[in-house]
Coordinates of C-alpha atoms in Angstrom, one line a residue:
M1 CA 13.1 -48.3 -20.9
L2 CA 11.4 -45.0 -21.7
T3 CA 9.0 -45.5 -24.5
R4 CA 8.1 -42.9 -27.2
R5 CA 4.8 -42.6 -25.7
G6 CA 6.3 -42.3 -22.2
F7 CA 8.7 -39.7 -23.5
L8 CA 5.9 -37.6 -25.2
K9 CA 4.0 -37.8 -21.8
F10 CA 7.0 -36.6 -19.9
V11 CA 7.5 -33.7 -22.3
L12 CA 3.9 -32.7 -22.2
R13 CA 3.7 -32.7 -18.4
G14 CA 6.9 -30.7 -18.3
A15 CA 5.4 -28.3 -20.8
I16 CA 2.1 -27.9 -18.8
L17 CA 4.2 -27.4 -15.5
A18 CA 6.3 -24.6 -17.2
A19 CA 3.2 -23.1 -18.6
A20 CA 1.6 -23.1 -15.2
M21 CA 4.7 -21.7 -13.5
V22 CA 4.7 -18.8 -16.0
G23 CA 0.9 -18.2 -16.2
Y24 CA 0.0 -18.5 -12.5
P25 CA 1.9 -15.4 -11.4
L26 CA 0.3 -13.3 -14.1
S27 CA -3.2 -14.6 -13.5
E28 CA -2.7 -13.8 -9.8
V29 CA -1.6 -10.2 -10.9
M30 CA -4.9 -9.7 -12.5
A31 CA -7.0 -11.6 -9.9
R32 CA -10.0 -10.1 -8.2
P33 CA -8.7 -8.7 -4.9
R34 CA -9.5 -10.8 -1.9
I35 CA -10.9 -9.0 1.2
Q36 CA -8.4 -9.6 4.1
E37 CA -10.1 -9.1 7.4
Y38 CA -8.7 -8.2 10.9
K39 CA -10.7 -7.8 14.1
L40 CA -8.8 -6.5 17.1
T41 CA -8.9 -4.1 20.0
P42 CA -5.6 -2.2 19.8
P43 CA -3.8 -1.2 23.0
N44 CA -5.1 2.2 24.7
W45 CA -8.1 2.0 22.6
T46 CA -11.4 3.9 23.9
P47 CA -14.0 1.6 25.2
G48 CA -17.2 1.8 23.0
L49 CA -15.3 3.1 20.0
K50 CA -15.9 0.7 17.0
L51 CA -14.4 1.5 13.7
K52 CA -14.8 -0.4 10.4
I53 CA -12.0 0.7 8.1
A54 CA -11.3 -0.3 4.5
V55 CA -7.6 0.0 3.4
I56 CA -6.5 0.5 -0.3
S57 CA -2.7 0.4 -0.9
D58 CA -0.2 0.2 -3.8
I59 CA -2.4 0.5 -6.8
H60 CA 0.3 1.2 -9.2
A61 CA -1.8 2.3 -12.2
C62 CA -0.7 1.2 -15.6
E63 CA -1.7 -0.7 -18.7
P64 CA -2.6 -3.6 -18.9
W65 CA -2.1 -4.5 -15.3
M66 CA -3.9 -1.8 -13.6
S67 CA -6.2 0.0 -15.8
A68 CA -8.5 3.0 -14.8
E69 CA -11.5 0.5 -15.3
R70 CA -9.9 -2.0 -12.9
I71 CA -9.3 0.7 -10.4
K72 CA -12.9 1.8 -10.4
G73 CA -13.9 -1.7 -9.9
I74 CA -11.7 -2.1 -6.9
C75 CA -13.1 1.2 -5.5
D76 CA -16.7 0.1 -6.0
R77 CA -15.8 -3.2 -4.2
A78 CA -14.4 -1.1 -1.2
N79 CA -17.5 0.9 -1.1
E80 CA -19.5 -2.3 -0.9
L81 CA -17.7 -3.1 2.4
D82 CA -19.8 -0.3 4.2
A83 CA -16.8 1.1 6.1
D84 CA -16.8 4.0 8.4
L85 CA -13.8 5.3 6.6
I86 CA -11.5 4.5 3.7
L87 CA -7.7 4.8 3.9
L88 CA -5.5 5.1 0.9
L89 CA -1.8 4.2 1.7
G90 CA 0.1 5.4 -1.3
D91 CA 1.8 4.4 -4.6
Y92 CA -1.0 5.3 -7.0
V93 CA 1.4 5.6 -9.9
S94 CA 3.1 2.9 -11.9
G95 CA 6.3 1.5 -10.5
M96 CA 7.6 -0.6 -13.4
N97 CA 8.6 -0.4 -17.1
F98 CA 6.8 -3.6 -18.2
V99 CA 3.7 -1.7 -19.3
T100 CA 1.8 -1.1 -22.5
D101 CA 0.9 2.4 -21.5
Y102 CA 0.9 4.6 -18.4
V103 CA -2.3 5.8 -16.8
H104 CA -2.4 9.6 -16.3
S105 CA -3.1 10.9 -12.7
Q106 CA -6.2 12.6 -14.1
D107 CA -7.5 9.1 -15.1
W108 CA -6.6 7.1 -12.1
S109 CA -7.9 9.8 -9.8
K110 CA -11.1 10.0 -11.7
A111 CA -11.5 6.3 -11.3
M112 CA -11.1 6.7 -7.5
A113 CA -13.5 9.7 -7.3
G114 CA -16.5 7.5 -6.4
L115 CA -15.0 6.4 -3.1
R116 CA -17.4 7.2 -0.3
A117 CA -17.4 6.6 3.5
P118 CA -19.4 8.4 6.4
L119 CA -16.1 9.6 7.9
G120 CA -14.5 10.3 4.7
V121 CA -11.6 9.0 2.5
H122 CA -8.2 10.0 3.6
A123 CA -4.7 9.5 1.9
I124 CA -1.0 9.4 2.2
L125 CA 1.6 9.2 -0.6
G126 CA 4.0 6.4 -1.4
N127 CA 7.6 6.3 -2.5
H128 CA 6.7 5.9 -6.2
D129 CA 4.4 8.9 -6.0
Y130 CA 7.4 10.9 -5.4
W131 CA 10.1 9.0 -7.4
E132 CA 8.3 9.2 -10.6
D133 CA 7.6 13.1 -10.3
L134 CA 10.7 14.7 -11.6
T135 CA 9.4 18.2 -10.9
F136 CA 9.2 17.4 -7.2
Q137 CA 12.6 15.7 -7.4
R138 CA 14.1 18.9 -8.5
D139 CA 12.2 21.0 -6.2
P140 CA 10.7 19.1 -3.1
S141 CA 8.8 22.2 -2.1
Q142 CA 6.3 21.4 -4.9
A143 CA 3.3 19.2 -4.3
T144 CA 3.6 16.0 -6.4
F145 CA 1.2 15.4 -9.2
A146 CA -0.4 12.5 -7.2
E147 CA -1.3 14.7 -4.2
K148 CA -2.7 17.3 -6.6
A149 CA -4.8 14.7 -8.4
L150 CA -6.2 13.3 -5.1
R151 CA -7.0 16.8 -3.7
A152 CA -8.6 17.6 -7.1
I153 CA -11.3 14.9 -6.3
G154 CA -11.8 16.0 -2.7
I155 CA -9.6 13.5 -0.8
P156 CA -7.3 15.1 1.8
V157 CA -3.6 14.0 1.7
Y158 CA -1.6 13.9 4.8
V159 CA 2.1 14.7 4.8
N160 CA 3.2 14.7 8.3
E161 CA -0.2 15.8 9.5
A162 CA -2.7 14.6 12.1
V163 CA -6.4 15.0 11.9
R164 CA -9.0 14.5 14.7
L165 CA -12.2 12.6 13.7
E166 CA -15.1 11.5 15.8
K167 CA -17.6 8.5 15.7
D168 CA -20.6 8.3 18.0
G169 CA -19.0 10.9 20.3
H170 CA -15.8 9.1 20.5
P171 CA -12.7 11.0 19.1
F172 CA -9.7 9.4 17.5
W173 CA -6.8 10.6 15.4
L174 CA -5.4 9.8 12.0
A175 CA -1.6 10.8 11.6
G176 CA -0.3 10.5 8.1
L177 CA 3.6 10.3 7.7
G178 CA 5.5 11.7 4.8
D179 CA 7.3 9.0 2.8
Q180 CA 10.6 7.6 4.3
S181 CA 12.4 7.5 1.0
A182 CA 10.8 10.2 -1.1
M183 CA 13.9 11.9 -2.6
R184 CA 16.2 10.1 -4.9
P185 CA 19.9 10.7 -5.0
G186 CA 21.5 11.9 -8.2
R187 CA 23.5 14.8 -9.6
R188 CA 20.5 16.1 -11.5
F189 CA 18.8 16.4 -8.1
N190 CA 21.8 17.7 -6.2
R191 CA 21.5 14.9 -3.7
T192 CA 24.1 12.3 -2.8
R193 CA 21.9 10.0 -0.8
W194 CA 18.2 8.9 -0.4
M195 CA 16.2 11.3 1.7
G196 CA 12.8 11.0 3.4
M197 CA 10.0 13.4 4.0
D198 CA 8.8 11.6 7.2
K199 CA 8.8 13.6 10.5
L200 CA 7.2 11.3 13.1
P201 CA 7.8 13.4 16.2
A202 CA 6.5 16.5 14.7
T203 CA 3.4 14.7 13.2
L204 CA 2.6 13.2 16.7
A205 CA 3.0 16.5 18.4
Q206 CA -0.1 17.7 16.6
V207 CA -2.2 15.2 18.6
T208 CA -3.6 17.4 21.5
D209 CA -5.5 14.9 23.6
M210 CA -5.5 11.3 24.7
A211 CA -7.8 9.9 21.9
P212 CA -6.5 6.9 20.2
V213 CA -4.0 7.4 17.3
I214 CA -3.8 5.5 14.1
L215 CA -0.6 6.1 12.1
L216 CA -0.7 5.9 8.3
A217 CA 2.9 5.1 7.1
H218 CA 3.6 3.8 3.6
E219 CA 6.7 1.9 4.5
P220 CA 6.5 -0.3 7.5
D221 CA 10.2 0.2 8.3
I222 CA 9.3 3.1 10.7
F223 CA 7.5 0.7 13.0
P224 CA 10.4 0.1 15.5
Q225 CA 10.6 3.9 16.0
V226 CA 6.8 4.3 16.6
P227 CA 6.0 5.3 20.3
P228 CA 3.4 3.5 22.5
R229 CA 1.2 6.6 22.1
V230 CA 0.1 5.1 18.7
C231 CA -2.5 2.5 19.0
L232 CA -2.1 1.0 15.5
T233 CA 0.1 1.5 12.5
L234 CA -1.0 0.9 9.1
S235 CA 1.3 0.4 6.1
G236 CA 1.7 -0.9 2.6
H237 CA 4.7 -1.0 0.3
T238 CA 5.8 -4.5 0.6
H239 CA 3.2 -6.2 -1.7
G240 CA 3.7 -9.2 0.5
G241 CA 7.1 -9.6 -1.3
Q242 CA 5.1 -10.3 -4.5
I243 CA 6.8 -13.7 -4.6
N244 CA 6.0 -16.0 -1.7
V245 CA 7.1 -19.7 -2.1
F246 CA 5.6 -21.4 0.9
G247 CA 6.8 -18.7 3.2
W248 CA 10.1 -18.0 1.5
K249 CA 10.0 -14.4 0.3
P250 CA 13.2 -13.7 -1.7
V251 CA 12.6 -10.0 -2.3
V252 CA 10.9 -7.8 0.2
P253 CA 11.6 -4.0 -0.1
S254 CA 12.5 -3.4 3.5
R255 CA 15.7 -3.1 5.5
Y256 CA 14.1 -5.7 7.8
G257 CA 13.6 -8.4 5.0
P258 CA 10.4 -10.4 5.5
R259 CA 9.8 -9.2 9.1
Y260 CA 7.0 -6.8 7.9
A261 CA 6.2 -8.4 4.6
G262 CA 2.4 -8.4 5.3
G263 CA -0.3 -9.1 7.8
H264 CA -0.7 -8.4 11.5
V265 CA 2.6 -8.1 13.4
V266 CA 2.8 -7.6 17.2
E267 CA 6.0 -6.5 18.6
D268 CA 6.6 -5.3 22.3
G269 CA 2.8 -4.9 22.5
M270 CA 2.7 -2.5 19.5
H271 CA 0.5 -3.4 16.5
I272 CA 1.1 -2.9 12.8
I273 CA -1.0 -4.2 9.9
V274 CA 0.7 -4.3 6.6
S275 CA -1.5 -4.6 3.4
R276 CA -0.2 -6.8 0.7
G277 CA -1.6 -4.2 -1.7
L278 CA -3.2 -4.4 -5.1
G279 CA -0.6 -3.7 -8.0
C280 CA 3.0 -4.6 -8.7
S281 CA 6.3 -2.8 -8.9
I282 CA 9.4 -3.6 -10.8
A283 CA 7.8 -6.6 -12.6
P284 CA 4.1 -7.8 -13.2
V285 CA 4.4 -10.9 -10.9
R286 CA 2.5 -12.1 -7.9
F287 CA 3.1 -15.7 -6.6
M288 CA 1.1 -16.7 -3.6
A289 CA 0.7 -13.1 -2.6
P290 CA -2.7 -12.2 -4.1
P291 CA -3.9 -8.6 -4.3
E292 CA -6.0 -7.6 -1.3
I293 CA -8.2 -4.9 0.3
V294 CA -7.9 -4.8 4.0
L295 CA -10.9 -4.6 6.1
L296 CA -10.5 -3.7 9.8
E297 CA -12.9 -3.9 12.5
L298 CA -11.5 -2.1 15.6
G299 CA -13.0 -2.0 19.0

């Protein structure tokens, strides 16, 4: 027979479990980012070319979850990794309404202005950087406020552009893809469907020699279309699903479901690394999907 003391213990344990289930996802949202390391030699890589790359993705600046102060701390930590270059994979702006305030582009970009690396800091844009800019949505010929903010602090932003870099006499290419779902549908935008800015063949056509190519693409859904000329694809967007219950990821923003939810994936000899990112979209929840900075060692 259940005694009064036993009943109280049962209720107390239930309350503790419920509090843990509610509190843990919020604590993970605010957790100090882990450093997720990958070491590999991609196919068609130049012998002797060794690159150390720090990758920051999906900041989603907003209060109280991703304040300018927190962003600065993340950038300081990325600098401490002593990488050859730092890559930013998009979604700098907030992607949800569960906020106490929004962080202006001048403020989150100022927090990122201290990023430093010998071979530079390089960026692409994410879907939310386009979606939340109504000026761009009405006139896609305009640069987004996210792009303007990054350029104002000296960070180049690649929209279907390729740039040739060099380390220790060994050249390589960064190819930055436009976002694959940049333009929202709607009568006010005079569009009936989602439209992308991505131009993969035109971007890779700018590569003029046989040096290795690293493709930056915010959404990993482009990966099945990527040709073998690309040594490595880097993406974000998925946040690791944000909710990961012992491998079950109920919501992954990809047409391929959990196939590219996060981590290092190899298909048909092609390599993609998907960052689980730092912030949140839709809701401030992370469960068994902690925020991360990716550190790559290639070569």
